[in-house]
mmCIF file of C-alpha atoms in Angstrom:
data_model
loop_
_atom_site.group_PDB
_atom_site.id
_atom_site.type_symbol
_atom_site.label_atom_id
_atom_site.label_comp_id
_atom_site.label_asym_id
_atom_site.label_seq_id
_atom_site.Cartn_x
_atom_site.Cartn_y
_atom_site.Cartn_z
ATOM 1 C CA UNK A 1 -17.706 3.702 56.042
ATOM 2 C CA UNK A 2 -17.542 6.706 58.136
ATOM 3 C CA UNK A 3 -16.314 10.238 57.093
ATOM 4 C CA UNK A 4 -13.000 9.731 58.072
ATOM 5 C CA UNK A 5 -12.783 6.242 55.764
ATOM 6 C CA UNK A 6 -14.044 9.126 52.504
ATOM 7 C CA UNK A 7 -11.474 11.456 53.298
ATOM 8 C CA UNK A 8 -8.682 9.070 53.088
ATOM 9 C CA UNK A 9 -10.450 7.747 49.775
ATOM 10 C CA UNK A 10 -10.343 10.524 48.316
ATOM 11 C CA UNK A 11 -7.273 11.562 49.623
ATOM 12 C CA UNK A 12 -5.518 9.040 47.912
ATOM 13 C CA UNK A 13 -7.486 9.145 44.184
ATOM 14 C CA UNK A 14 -6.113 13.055 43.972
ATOM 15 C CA UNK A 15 -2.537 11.884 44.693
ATOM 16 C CA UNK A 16 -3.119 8.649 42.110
ATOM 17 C CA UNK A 17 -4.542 10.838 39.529
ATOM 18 C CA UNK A 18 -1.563 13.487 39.875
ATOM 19 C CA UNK A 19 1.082 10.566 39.776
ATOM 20 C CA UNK A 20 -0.341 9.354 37.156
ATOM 21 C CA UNK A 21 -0.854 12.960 35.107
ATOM 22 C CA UNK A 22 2.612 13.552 35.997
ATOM 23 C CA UNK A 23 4.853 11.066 35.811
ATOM 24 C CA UNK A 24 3.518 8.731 32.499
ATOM 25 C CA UNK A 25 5.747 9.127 29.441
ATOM 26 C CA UNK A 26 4.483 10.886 26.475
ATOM 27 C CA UNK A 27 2.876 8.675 23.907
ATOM 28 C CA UNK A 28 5.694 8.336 21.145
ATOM 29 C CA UNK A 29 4.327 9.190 17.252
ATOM 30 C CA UNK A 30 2.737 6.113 15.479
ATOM 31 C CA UNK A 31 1.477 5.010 18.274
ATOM 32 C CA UNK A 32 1.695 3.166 22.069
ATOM 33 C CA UNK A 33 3.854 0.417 20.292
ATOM 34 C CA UNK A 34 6.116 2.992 18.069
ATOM 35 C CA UNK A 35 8.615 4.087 21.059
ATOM 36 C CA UNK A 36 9.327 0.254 21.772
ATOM 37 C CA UNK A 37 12.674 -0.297 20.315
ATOM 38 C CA UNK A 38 12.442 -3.524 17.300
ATOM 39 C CA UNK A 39 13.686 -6.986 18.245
ATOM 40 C CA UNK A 40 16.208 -7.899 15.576
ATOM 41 C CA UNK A 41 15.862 -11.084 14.057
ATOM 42 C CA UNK A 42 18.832 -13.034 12.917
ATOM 43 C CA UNK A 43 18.488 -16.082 10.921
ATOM 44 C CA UNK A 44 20.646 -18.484 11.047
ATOM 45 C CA UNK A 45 21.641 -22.663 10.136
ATOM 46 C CA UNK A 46 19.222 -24.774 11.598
ATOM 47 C CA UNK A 47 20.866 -27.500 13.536
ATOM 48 C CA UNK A 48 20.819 -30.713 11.104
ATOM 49 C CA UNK A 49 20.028 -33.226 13.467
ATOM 50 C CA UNK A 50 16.760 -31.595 13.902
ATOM 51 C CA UNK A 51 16.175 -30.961 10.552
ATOM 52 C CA UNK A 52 17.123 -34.349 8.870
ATOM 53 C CA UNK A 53 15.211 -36.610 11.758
ATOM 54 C CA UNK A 54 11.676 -34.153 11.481
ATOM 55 C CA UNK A 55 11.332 -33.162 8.084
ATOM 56 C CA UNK A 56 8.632 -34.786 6.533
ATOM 57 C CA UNK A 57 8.599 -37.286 3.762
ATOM 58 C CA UNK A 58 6.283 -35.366 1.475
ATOM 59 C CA UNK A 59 8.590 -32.387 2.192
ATOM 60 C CA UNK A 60 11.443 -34.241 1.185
ATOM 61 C CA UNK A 61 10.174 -35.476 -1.548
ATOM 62 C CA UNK A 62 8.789 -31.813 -2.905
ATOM 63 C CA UNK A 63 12.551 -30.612 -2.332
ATOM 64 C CA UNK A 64 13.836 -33.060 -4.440
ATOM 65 C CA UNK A 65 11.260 -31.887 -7.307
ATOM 66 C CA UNK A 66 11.611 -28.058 -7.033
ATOM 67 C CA UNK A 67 14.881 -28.121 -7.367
ATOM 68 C CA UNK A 68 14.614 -30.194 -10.516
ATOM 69 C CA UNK A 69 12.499 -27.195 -11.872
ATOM 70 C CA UNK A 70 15.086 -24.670 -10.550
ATOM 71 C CA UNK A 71 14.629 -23.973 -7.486
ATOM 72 C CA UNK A 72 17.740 -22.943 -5.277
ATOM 73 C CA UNK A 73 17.621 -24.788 -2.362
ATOM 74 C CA UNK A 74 19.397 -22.677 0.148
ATOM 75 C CA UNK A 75 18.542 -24.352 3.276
ATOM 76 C CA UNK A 76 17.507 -24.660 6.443
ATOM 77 C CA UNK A 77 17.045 -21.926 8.624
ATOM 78 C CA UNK A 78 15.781 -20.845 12.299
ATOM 79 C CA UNK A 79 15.919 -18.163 14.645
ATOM 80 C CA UNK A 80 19.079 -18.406 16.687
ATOM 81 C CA UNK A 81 19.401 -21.744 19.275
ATOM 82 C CA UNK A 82 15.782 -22.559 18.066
ATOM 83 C CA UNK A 83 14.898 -26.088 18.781
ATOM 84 C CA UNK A 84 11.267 -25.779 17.791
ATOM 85 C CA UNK A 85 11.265 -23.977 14.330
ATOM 86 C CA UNK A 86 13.285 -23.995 11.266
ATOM 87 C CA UNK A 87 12.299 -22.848 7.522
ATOM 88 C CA UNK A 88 13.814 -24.589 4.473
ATOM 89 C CA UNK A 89 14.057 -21.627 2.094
ATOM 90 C CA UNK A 90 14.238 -21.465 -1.735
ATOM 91 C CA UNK A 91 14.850 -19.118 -4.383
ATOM 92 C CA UNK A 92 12.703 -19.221 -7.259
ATOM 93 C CA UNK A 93 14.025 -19.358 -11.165
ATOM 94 C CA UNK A 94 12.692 -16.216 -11.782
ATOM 95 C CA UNK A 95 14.759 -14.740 -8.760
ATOM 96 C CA UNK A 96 11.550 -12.960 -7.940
ATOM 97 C CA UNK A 97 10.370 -14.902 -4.804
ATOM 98 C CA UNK A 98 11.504 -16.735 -1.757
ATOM 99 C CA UNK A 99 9.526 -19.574 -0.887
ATOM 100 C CA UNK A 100 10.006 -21.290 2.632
ATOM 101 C CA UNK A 101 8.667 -24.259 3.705
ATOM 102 C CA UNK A 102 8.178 -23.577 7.863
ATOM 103 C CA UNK A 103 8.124 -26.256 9.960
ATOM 104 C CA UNK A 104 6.839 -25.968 13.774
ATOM 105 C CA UNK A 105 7.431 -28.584 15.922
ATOM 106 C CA UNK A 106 4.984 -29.939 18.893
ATOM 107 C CA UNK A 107 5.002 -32.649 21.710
ATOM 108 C CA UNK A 108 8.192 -33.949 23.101
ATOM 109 C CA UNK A 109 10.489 -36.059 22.469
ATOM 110 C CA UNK A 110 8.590 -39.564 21.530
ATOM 111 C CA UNK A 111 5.241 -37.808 20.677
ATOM 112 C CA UNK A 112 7.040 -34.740 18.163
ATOM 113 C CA UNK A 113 4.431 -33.381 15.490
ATOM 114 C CA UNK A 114 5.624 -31.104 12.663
ATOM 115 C CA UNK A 115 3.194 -28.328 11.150
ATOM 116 C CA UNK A 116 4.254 -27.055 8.123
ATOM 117 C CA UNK A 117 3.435 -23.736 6.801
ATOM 118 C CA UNK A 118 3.891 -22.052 3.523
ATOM 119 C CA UNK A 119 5.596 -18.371 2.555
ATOM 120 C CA UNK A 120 6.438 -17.211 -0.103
ATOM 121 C CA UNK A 121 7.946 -13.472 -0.374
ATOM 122 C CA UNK A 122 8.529 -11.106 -3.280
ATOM 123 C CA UNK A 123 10.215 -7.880 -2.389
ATOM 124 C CA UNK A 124 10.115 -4.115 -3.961
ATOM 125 C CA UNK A 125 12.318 -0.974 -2.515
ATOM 126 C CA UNK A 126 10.537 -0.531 0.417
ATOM 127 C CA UNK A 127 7.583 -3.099 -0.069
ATOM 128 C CA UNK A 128 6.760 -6.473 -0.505
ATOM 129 C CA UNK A 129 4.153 -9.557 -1.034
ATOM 130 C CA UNK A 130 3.107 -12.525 1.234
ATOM 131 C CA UNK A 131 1.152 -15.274 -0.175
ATOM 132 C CA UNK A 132 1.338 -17.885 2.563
ATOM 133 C CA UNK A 133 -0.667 -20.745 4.457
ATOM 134 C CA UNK A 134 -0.534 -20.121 7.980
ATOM 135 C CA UNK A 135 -1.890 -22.511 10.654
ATOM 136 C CA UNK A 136 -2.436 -22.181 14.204
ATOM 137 C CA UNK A 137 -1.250 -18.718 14.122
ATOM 138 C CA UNK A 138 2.332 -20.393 13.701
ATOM 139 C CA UNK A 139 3.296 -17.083 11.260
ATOM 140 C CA UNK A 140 4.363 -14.418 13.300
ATOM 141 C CA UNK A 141 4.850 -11.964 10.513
ATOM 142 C CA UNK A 142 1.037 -11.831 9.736
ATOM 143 C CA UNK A 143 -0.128 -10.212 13.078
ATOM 144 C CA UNK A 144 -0.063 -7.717 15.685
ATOM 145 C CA UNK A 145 1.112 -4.231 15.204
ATOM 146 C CA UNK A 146 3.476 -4.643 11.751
ATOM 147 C CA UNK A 147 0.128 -6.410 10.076
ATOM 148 C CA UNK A 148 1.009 -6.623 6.260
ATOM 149 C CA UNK A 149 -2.296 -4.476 4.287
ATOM 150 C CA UNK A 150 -4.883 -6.585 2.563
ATOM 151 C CA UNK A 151 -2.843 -6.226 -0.730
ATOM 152 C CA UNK A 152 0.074 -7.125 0.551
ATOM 153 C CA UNK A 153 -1.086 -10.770 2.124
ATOM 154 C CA UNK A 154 -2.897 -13.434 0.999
ATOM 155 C CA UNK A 155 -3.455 -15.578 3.835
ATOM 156 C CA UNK A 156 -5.127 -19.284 3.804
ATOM 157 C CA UNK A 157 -5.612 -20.710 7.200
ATOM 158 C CA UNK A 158 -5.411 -24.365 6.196
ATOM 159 C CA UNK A 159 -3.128 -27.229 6.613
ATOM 160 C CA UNK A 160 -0.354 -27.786 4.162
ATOM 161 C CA UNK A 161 0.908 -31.273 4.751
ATOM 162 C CA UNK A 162 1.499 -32.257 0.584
ATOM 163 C CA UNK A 163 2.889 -31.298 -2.580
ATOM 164 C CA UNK A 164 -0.710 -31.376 -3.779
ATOM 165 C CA UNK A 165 -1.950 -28.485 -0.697
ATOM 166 C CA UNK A 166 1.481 -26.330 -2.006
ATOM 167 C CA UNK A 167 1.242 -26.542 -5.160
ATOM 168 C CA UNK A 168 -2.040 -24.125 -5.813
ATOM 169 C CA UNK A 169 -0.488 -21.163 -3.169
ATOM 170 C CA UNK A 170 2.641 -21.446 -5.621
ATOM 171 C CA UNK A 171 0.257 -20.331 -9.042
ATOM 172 C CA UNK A 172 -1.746 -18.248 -6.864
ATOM 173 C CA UNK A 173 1.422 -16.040 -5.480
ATOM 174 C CA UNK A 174 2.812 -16.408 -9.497
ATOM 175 C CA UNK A 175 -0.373 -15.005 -10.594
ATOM 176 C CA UNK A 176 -0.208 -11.624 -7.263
ATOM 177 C CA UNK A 177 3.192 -11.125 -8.347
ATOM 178 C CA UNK A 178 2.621 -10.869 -12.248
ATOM 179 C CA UNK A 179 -0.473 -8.277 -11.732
ATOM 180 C CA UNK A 180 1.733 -6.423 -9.195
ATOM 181 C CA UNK A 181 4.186 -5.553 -11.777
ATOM 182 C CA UNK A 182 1.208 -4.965 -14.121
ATOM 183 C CA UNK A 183 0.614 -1.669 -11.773
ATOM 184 C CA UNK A 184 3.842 -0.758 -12.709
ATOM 185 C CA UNK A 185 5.954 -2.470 -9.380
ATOM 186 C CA UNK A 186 9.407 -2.681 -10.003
ATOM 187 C CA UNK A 187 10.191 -6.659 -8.508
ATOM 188 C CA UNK A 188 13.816 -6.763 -6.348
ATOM 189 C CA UNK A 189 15.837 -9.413 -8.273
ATOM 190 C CA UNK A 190 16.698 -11.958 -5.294
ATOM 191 C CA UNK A 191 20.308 -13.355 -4.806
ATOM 192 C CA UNK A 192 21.440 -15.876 -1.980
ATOM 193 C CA UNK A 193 23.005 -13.039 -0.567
ATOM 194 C CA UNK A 194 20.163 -10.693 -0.339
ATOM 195 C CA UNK A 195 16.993 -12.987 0.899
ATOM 196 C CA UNK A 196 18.115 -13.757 4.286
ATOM 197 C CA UNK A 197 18.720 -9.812 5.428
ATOM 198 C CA UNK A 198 15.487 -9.258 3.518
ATOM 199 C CA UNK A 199 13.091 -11.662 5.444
ATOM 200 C CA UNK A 200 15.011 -10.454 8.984
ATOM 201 C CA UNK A 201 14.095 -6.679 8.101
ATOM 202 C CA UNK A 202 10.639 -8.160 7.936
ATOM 203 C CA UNK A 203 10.580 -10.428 10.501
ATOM 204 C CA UNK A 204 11.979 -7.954 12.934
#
């Protein structure tokens, strides 16, 4: 490359560097990711068709049992026009805790697989818990930026595809919850009218 071929070179790195000094935003507080405006989750009725054809027996058949022992079934839910994705959500006797069974479907139509997670949520003013089984990074929640602190989450990347694989992340997230309030945590009573809005303001 001759002299000329430099010039130009550096020519245009002094311009680059001064469009770039110039013109880039400033970096908003918290952050790259804090000036990015939130993505507001709504969630809404999951359509039946989908949900009665997919669920799984053993799912079915653990519905049927917690809601002999008091849990409120309060149903099926998934983000809006969601064909992949729905969570059958419960609130717990001690209106403490929302459990939700998520369900993830794969393959198309004629080869459709359903992974089930596990969640289960307890809420304080401006905090909350996660004791959940996530697989195949299916929870969206426990990533990324909004990552919930060590205390917060309890994660268990393993299948849950039985009563018997739910059943233990129930007592454990029984057992978090009752030495939270040990600290001194005041628990958010749960209604059906309050657990939806809570899990979006998470979610979101």
């Amino acid at each position: 490359m001759g002299l000329g071929g430099i010039v130009i070179l550096v020519l245009l790195a002094a311009i680059g560097g001064y469009i770039f000094l110039t013109e880039r935003p400033s970096p908003a507080p918290g952050g790259p990711l804090a000036g990015l405006p939130k993505i507001s989750v709504q969630l809404v009725r999951a359509p039946e068709e989908m949900t009665e054809r997919l669920t799984p027996k053993w799912q079915a058949d653990l519905t049927q049992r917690l809601r002999e022992e008091g849990f409120d079934l309060l149903g099926d839910f998934s983000y809006a026009s969601t064909l992949f994705f729905w969570a059958r959500t419960f609130l717990a006797p001690d209106l403490k805790s929302a459990l939700l069974l998520v369900n993830w479907v794969e393959g198309k139509e004629g080869g459709k697989v359903v992974i089930s997670n596990l969640e289960i949520y307890s809420f304080t003013g401006n905090s909350f818990l996660v004791t959940a089984c996530a697989q195949d990074g299916a929870a969206k929640l426990l990533t990324g930026a909004n990552r919930p602190t060590e205390e917060q989450m309890s994660l268990h990347l393993k299948a849950v595809f039985a009563e018997s694989s739910v059943r233990p992340i129930i007592e454990e997230h029984q057992r978090r919850l009752r030495a939270w309030e040990e600290k001194g945590v005041k628990v958010r009573e749960l209604t059906k009218e309050n657990i939806l809005p809570s899990l979006s303001k998470i979610f979101s």
